[in-house]
Tab-separated table of C-alpha atoms in Angstrom:
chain	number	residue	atom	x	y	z
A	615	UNK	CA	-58.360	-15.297	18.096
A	616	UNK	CA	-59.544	-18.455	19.063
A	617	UNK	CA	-60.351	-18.487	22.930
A	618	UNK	CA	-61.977	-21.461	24.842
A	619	UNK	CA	-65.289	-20.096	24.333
A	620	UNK	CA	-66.041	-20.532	20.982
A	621	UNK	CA	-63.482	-23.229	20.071
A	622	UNK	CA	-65.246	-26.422	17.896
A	623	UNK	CA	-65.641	-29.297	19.881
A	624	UNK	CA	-68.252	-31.857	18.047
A	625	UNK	CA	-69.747	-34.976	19.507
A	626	UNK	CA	-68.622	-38.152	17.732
A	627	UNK	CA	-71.949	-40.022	16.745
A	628	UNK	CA	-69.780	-42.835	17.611
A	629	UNK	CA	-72.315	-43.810	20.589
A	630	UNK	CA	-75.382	-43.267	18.150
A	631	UNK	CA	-74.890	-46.790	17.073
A	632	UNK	CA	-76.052	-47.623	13.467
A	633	UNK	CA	-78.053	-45.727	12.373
A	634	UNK	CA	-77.467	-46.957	8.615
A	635	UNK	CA	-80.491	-46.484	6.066
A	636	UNK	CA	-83.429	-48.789	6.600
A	637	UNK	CA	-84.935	-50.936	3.870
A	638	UNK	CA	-88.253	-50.088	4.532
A	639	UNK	CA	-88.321	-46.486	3.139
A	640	UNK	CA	-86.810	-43.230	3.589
A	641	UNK	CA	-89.058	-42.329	6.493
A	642	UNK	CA	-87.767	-45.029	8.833
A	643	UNK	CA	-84.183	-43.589	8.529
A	644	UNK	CA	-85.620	-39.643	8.759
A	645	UNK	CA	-86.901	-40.590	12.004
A	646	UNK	CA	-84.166	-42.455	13.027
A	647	UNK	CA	-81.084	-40.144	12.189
A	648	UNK	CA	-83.761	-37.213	13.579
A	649	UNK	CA	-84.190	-39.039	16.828
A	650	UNK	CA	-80.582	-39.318	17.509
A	651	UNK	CA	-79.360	-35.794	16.313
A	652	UNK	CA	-82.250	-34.505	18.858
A	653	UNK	CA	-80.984	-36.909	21.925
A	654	UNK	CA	-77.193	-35.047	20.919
A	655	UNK	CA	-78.493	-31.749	21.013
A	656	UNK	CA	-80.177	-32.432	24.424
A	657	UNK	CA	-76.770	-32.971	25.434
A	658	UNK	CA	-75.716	-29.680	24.836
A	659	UNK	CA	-74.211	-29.732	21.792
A	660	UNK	CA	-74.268	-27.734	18.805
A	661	UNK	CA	-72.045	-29.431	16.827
A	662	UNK	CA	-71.028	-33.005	15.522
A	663	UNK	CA	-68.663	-35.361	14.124
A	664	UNK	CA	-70.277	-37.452	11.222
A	665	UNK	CA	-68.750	-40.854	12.498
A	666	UNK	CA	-69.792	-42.862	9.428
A	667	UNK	CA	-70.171	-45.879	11.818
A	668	UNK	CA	-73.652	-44.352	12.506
A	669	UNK	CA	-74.280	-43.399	9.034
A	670	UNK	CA	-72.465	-44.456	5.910
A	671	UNK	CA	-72.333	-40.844	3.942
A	672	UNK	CA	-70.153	-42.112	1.047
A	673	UNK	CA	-73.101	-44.944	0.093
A	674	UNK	CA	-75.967	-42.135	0.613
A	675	UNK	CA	-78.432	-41.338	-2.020
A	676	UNK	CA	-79.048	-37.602	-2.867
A	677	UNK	CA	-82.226	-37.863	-2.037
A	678	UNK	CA	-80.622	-39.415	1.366
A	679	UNK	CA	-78.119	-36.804	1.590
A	680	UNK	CA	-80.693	-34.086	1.517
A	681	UNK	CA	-82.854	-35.761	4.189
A	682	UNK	CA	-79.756	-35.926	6.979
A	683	UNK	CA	-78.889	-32.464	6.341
A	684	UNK	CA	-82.732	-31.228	6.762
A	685	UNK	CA	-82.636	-33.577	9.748
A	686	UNK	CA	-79.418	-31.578	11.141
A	687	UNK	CA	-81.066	-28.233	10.853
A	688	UNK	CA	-84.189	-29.268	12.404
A	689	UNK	CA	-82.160	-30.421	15.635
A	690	UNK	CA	-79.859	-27.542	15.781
A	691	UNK	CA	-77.079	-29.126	14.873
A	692	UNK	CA	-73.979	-27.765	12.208
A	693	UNK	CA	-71.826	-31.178	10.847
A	694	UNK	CA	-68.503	-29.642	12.184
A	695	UNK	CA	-66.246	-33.000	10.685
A	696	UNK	CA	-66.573	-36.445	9.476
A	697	UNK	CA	-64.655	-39.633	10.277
A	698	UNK	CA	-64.598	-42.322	8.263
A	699	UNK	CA	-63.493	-45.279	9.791
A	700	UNK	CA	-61.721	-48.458	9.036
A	701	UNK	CA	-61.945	-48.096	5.141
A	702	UNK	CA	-58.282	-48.777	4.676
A	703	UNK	CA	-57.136	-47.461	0.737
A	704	UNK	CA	-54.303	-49.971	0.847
A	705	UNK	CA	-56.199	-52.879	1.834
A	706	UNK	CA	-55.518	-55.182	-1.400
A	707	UNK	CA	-58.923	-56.878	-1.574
A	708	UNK	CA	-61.255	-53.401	-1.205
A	709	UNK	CA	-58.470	-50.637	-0.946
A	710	UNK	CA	-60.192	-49.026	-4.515
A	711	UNK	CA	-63.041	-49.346	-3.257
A	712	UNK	CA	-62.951	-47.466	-0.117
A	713	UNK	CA	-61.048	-45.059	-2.369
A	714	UNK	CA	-64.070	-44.550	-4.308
A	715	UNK	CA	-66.261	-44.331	-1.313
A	716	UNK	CA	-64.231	-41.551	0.328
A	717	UNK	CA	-64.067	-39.626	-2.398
A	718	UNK	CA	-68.158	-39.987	-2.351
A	719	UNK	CA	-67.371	-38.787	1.740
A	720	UNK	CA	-65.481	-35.877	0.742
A	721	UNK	CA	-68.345	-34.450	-1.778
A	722	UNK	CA	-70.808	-35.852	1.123
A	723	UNK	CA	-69.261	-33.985	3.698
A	724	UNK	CA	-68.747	-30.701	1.632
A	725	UNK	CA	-72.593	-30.899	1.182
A	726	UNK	CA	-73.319	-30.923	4.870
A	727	UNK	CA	-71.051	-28.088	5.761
A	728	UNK	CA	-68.111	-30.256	7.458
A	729	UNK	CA	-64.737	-28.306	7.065
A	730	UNK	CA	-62.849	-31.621	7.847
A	731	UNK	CA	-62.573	-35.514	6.723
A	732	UNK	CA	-60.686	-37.499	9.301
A	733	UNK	CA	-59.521	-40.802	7.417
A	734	UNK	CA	-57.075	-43.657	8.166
A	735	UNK	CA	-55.283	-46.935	7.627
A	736	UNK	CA	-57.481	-49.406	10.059
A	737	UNK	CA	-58.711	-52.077	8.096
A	738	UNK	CA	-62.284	-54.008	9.718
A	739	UNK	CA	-61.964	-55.806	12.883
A	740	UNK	CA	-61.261	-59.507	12.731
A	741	UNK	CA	-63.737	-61.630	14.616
A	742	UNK	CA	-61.162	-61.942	17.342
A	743	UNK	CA	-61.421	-58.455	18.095
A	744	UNK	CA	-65.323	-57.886	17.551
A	745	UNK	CA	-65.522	-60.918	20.214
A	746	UNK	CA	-63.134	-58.751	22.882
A	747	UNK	CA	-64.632	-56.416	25.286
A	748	UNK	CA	-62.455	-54.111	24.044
A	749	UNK	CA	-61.708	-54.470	20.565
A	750	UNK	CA	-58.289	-52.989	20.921
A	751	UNK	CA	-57.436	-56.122	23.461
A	752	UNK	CA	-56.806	-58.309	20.438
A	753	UNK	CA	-54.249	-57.804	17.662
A	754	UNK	CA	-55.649	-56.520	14.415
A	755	UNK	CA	-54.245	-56.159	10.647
A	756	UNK	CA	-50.717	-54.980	10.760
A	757	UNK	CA	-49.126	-52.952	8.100
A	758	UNK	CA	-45.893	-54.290	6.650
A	759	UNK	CA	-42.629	-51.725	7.489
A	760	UNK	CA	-40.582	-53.277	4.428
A	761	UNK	CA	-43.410	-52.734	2.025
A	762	UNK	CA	-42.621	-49.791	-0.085
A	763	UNK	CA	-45.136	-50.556	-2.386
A	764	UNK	CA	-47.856	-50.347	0.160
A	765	UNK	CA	-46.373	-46.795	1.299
A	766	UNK	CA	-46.010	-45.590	-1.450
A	767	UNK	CA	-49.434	-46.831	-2.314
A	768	UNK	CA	-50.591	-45.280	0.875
A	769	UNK	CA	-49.464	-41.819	-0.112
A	770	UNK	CA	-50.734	-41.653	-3.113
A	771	UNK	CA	-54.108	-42.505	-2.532
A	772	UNK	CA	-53.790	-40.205	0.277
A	773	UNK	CA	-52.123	-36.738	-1.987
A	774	UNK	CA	-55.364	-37.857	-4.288
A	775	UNK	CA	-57.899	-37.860	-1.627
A	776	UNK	CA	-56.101	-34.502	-0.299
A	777	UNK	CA	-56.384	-32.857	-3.936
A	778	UNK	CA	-59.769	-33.579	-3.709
A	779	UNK	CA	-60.960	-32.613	-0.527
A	780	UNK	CA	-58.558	-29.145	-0.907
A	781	UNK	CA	-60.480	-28.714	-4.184
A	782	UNK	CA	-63.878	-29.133	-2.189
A	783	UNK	CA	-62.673	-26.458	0.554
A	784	UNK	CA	-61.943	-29.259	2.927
A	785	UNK	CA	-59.313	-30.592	5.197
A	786	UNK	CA	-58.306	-34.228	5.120
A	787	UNK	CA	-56.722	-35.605	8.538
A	788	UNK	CA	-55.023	-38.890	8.995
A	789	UNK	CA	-55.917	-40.660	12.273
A	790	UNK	CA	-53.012	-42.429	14.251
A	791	UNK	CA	-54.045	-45.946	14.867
A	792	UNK	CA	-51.949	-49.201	15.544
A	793	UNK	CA	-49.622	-51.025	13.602
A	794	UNK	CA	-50.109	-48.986	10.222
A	795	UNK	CA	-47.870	-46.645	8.622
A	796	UNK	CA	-49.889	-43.779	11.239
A	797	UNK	CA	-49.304	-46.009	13.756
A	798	UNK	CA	-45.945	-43.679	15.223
A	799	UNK	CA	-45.498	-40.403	15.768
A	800	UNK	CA	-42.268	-41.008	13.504
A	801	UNK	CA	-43.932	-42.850	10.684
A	802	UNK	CA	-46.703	-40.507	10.625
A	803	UNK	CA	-45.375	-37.140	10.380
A	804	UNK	CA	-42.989	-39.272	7.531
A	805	UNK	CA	-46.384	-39.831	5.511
A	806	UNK	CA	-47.855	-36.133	5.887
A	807	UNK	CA	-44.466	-34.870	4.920
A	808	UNK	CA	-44.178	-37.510	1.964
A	809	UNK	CA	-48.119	-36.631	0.395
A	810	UNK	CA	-46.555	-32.690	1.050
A	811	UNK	CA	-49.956	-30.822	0.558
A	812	UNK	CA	-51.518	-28.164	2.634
A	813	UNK	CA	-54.905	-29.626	3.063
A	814	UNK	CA	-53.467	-32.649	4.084
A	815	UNK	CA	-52.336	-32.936	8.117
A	816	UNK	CA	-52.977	-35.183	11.260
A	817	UNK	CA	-55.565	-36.327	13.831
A	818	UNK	CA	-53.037	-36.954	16.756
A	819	UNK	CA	-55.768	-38.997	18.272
A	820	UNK	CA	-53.144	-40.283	20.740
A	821	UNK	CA	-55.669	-42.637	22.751
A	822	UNK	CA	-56.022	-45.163	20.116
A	823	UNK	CA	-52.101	-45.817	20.901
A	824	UNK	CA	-52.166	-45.748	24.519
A	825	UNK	CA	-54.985	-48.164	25.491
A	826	UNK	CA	-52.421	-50.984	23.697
A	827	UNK	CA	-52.750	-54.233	26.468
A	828	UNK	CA	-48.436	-53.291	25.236
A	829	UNK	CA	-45.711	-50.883	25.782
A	830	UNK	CA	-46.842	-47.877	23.836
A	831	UNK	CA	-44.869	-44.565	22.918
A	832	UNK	CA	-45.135	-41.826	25.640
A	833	UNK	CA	-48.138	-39.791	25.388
A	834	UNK	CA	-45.989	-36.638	25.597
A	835	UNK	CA	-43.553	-37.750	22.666
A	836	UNK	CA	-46.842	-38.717	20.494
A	837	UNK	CA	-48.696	-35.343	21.324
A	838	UNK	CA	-45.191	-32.836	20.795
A	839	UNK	CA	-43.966	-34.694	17.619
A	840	UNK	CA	-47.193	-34.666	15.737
A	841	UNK	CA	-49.045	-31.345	17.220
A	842	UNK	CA	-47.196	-29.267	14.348
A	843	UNK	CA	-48.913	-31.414	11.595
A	844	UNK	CA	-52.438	-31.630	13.184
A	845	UNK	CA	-55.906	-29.844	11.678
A	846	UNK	CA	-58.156	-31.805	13.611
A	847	UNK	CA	-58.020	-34.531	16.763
A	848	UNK	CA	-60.251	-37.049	18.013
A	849	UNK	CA	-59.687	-36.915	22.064
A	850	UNK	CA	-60.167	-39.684	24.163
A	851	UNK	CA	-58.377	-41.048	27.645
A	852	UNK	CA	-58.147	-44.303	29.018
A	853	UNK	CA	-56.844	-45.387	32.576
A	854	UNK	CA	-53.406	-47.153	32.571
A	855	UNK	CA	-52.134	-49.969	34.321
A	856	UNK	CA	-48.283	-51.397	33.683
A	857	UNK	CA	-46.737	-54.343	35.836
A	858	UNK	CA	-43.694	-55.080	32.960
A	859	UNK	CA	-42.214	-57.670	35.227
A	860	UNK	CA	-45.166	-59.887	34.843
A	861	UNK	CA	-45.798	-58.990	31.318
A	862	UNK	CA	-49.014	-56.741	32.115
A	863	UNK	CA	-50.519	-53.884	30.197
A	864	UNK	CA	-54.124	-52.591	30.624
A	865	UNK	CA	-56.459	-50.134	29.739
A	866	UNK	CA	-59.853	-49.257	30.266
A	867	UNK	CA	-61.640	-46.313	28.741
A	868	UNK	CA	-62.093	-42.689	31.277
A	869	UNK	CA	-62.771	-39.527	31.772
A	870	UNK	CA	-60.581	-37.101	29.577
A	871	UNK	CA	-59.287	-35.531	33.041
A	872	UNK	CA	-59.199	-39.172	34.894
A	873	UNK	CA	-57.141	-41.193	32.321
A	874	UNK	CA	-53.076	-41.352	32.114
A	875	UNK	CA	-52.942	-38.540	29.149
A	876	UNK	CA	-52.812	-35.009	30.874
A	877	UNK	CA	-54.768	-33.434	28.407
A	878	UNK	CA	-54.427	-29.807	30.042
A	879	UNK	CA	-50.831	-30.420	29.009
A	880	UNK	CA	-51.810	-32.058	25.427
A	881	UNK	CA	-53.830	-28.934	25.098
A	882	UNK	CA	-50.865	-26.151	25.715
A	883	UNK	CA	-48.575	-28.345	23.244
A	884	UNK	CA	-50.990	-27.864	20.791
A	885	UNK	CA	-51.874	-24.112	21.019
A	886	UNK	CA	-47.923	-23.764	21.299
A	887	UNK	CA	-48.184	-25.527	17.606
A	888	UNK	CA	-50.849	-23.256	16.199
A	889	UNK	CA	-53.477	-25.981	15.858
A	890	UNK	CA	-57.271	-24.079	16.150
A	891	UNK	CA	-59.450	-26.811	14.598
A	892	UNK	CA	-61.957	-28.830	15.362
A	893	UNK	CA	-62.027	-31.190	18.639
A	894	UNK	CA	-63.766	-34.072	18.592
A	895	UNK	CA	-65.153	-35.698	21.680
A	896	UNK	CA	-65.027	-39.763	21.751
A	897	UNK	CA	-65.960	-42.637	24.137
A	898	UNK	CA	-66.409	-46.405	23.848
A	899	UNK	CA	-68.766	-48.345	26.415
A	900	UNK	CA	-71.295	-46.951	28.724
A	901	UNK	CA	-73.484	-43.835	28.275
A	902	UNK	CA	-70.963	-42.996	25.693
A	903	UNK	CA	-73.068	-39.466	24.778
A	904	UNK	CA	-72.737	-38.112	28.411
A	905	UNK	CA	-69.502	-38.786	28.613
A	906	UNK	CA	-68.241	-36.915	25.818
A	907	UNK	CA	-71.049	-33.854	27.434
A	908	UNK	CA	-68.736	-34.056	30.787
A	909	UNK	CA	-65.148	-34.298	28.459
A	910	UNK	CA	-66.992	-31.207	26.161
A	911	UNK	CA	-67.277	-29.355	29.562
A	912	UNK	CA	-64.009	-30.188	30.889
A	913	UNK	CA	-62.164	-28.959	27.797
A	914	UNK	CA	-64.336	-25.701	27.618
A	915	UNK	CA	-64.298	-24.442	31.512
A	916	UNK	CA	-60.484	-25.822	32.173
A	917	UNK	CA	-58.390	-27.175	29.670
A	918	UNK	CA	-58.605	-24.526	26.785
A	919	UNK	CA	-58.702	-21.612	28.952
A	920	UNK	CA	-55.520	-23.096	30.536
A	921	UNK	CA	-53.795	-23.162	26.722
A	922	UNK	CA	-54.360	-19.675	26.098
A	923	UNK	CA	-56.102	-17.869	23.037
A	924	UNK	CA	-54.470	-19.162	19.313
A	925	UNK	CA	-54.581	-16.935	16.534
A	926	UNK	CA	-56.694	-18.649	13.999
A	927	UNK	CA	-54.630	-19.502	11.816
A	928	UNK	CA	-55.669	-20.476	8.118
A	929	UNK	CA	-57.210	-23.997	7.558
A	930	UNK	CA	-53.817	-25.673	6.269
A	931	UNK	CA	-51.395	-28.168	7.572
A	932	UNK	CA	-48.929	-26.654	10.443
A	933	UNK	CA	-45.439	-26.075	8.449
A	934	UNK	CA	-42.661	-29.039	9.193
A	935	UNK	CA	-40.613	-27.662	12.366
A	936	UNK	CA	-37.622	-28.986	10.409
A	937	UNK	CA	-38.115	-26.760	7.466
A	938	UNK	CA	-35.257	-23.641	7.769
A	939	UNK	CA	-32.821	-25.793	9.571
C-alpha cells in the first residue's frame, strides 16, 4: 500500500536553471550539476525530476551520462522521473528530430534509474512569450483541430516512443499544456486512448491550463476526467483572478495550498482512480527550490494522508472508465 509516507514526490530541477554541459571540459559541468544536486538535497529531498531544461540528457555523452549519475549518488539523490520539455514530435521543421532525441531520453533516463518520461506537444517559446513575465501571458504555437494528419502524426510518434520506453521498463506520460492536442481533458484522454498501450498514460499537470490570462476548463472537470489515465503529474497552483465583464483573466504562480486548485481534493480524485506514481513538485519565479520544499511538505503531512492509502497498483496506464459499458 502506498500511504503518504513513502509516496514519490521529486523536485523538478526546473529552478536549477541551466545547467547544460560547459565547453571548457567535463569538470566544469561535474561541479556544476554536483553543486546543484547538493543545494536540492539540502532541501530535503531525496528524490528528483530530471527537467531537461537544466540538463539536456538526450544530447549527453556516455562519458557525460556516467558523470551525472556519479554526481546523483554522491548527493543522495535517486532520479525518480524526467521531463522533457518543449520538444514537440509534430513540429514540421524539428519534429524527427526531437523524436530522435527522446528516444536518446528514454535510454538516458533508464540509465539513471527514472521509472518515468514525462513528454509533450509544446513547441519553444516565441520571443513574445520569452519577453513576458510570465511566459504563459502571451499566446504560443497552437495545434490545428482539423489536422488529422498532425494527430495522427502525433500518435504515432507517441505509440513509438511508448514501445520504446515499455521495452526499457519505463513509463511515458503526456503533459497537458495549451492549445495542443493535450491541451483538454477531452482531447487528451482521446490521444492516450488512440496510441492504446499500457506504458503509455497522462501527466494531468492541470496548472499549465489554469494560469491561461482566458477562460479555462474547471480544475475539477480537468483533474476527474483525466485522473483514470494518469502515471505521473507535475503539480503546481497559481492564484486566480476573473472579472469576465471587463474581459479580465489573471494568474500568478502560489503555494500548492494558496492557489484556486484544491489540491486536497485533486489528491482524493486521484487515489479514487488508482494513480500511485510519482509527484512532481514545480514552481516558476522566486526561490523556486523552497517552494516546491514547503508544497513537498504540504502534500506529505496533509494532502496524501487526507486521500487515504492506494494499493500500488502495477506501473501501467489506469484502464478507460468507459471500457465494460
Amino acid at each position: 500500500m502506498r500511504t503518504a509516507e513513502d509516496w514519490p514526490i521529486a523536485a523538478a530541477m526546473l529552478s536549477m536553471g541551466d545547467a547544460s554541459p560547459a565547453d571548457d571540459g567535463a569538470g566544469t559541468s561535474l561541479r556544476r550539476w554536483r553543486e546543484d544536486l547538493i543545494e536540492v538535497r539540502g532541501a530535503g529531498f531525496d528524490l528528483v525530476d530530471l527537467t531537461d531544461s537544466w540538463v539536456p540528457y538526450g544530447d549527453l555523452s556516455p562519458e557525460q551520462l556516467r558523470g551525472l549519475k556519479e554526481c546523483l549518488s554522491e548527493a543522495g539523490l535517486a532520479a525518480a522521473s524526467m521531463s522533457a520539455i518543449r520538444r514537440s514530435v509534430t513540429d514540421p521543421d524539428a519534429g524527427a528530430d526531437h523524436l530522435a532525441y527522446l528516444h536518446r531520453c528514454i535510454d538516458a533516463a533508464a540509465e539513471l534509474g527514472a521509472s518515468v518520461i514525462s513528454v509533450g506537444l509544446h513547441r519553444a517559446l516565441t520571443d513574445e512569450q520569452r519577453n513576458r513575465l510570465w511566459f504563459w501571458t502571451a499566446t504560443g504555437h497552437v495545434d490545428d483541430v482539423d489536422d488529422p494528419d498532425a494527430w495522427s502524426l502525433a500518435a504515432a510518434r507517441f505509440r513509438e516512443l511508448g514501445e520504446h520506453a515499455g521495452a526499457s521498463g519505463l513509463l511515458l506520460s503526456l503533459e497537458l499544456y495549451e492549445d495542443t492536442y493535450l491541451g483538454t481533458a477531452a482531447s487528451a484522454v482521446r490521444l492516450v486512448e488512440e496510441i492504446g498501450l499500457d506504458a503509455v498514460g497522462l501527466n494531468p499537470d492541470i496548472g499549465n491550463l489554469i494560469r491561461l490570462s482566458r477562460p479555462v476548463e474547471d480544475w475539477r472537470d480537468l483533474i476527474e476526467q483525466t485522473a483514470p489515465y494518469a502515471n505521473f503529474w507535475h503539480v503546481k497552483n497559481y492564484a486566480r483572478y476573473e472579472s469576465p465583464g471587463d474581459g479580465i483573466y489573471a494568474a500568478v504562480p502560489a503555494y500548492l495550498e494558496s492557489g484556486v486548485i484544491d489540491y486536497r481534493a485533486c489528491a482524493k480524485t486521484m487515489a479514487r482512480a488508482g494513480f500511485d506514481g510519482v509527484v512532481c513538485v514545480e514552481h516558476y519565479g522566486g526561490d523556486g527550490l523552497s517552494m516546491s520544499a514547503a508544497n513537498r511538505d504540504y502534500l506529505r503531512t496533509r494532502v496524501l494522508p487526507a486521500a487515504g492509502p492506494v494499493s500500488a497498483a502495477s506501473r501501467v496506464r489506469q484502464p478507460n472508465p468507459r471500457e465494460g459499458r
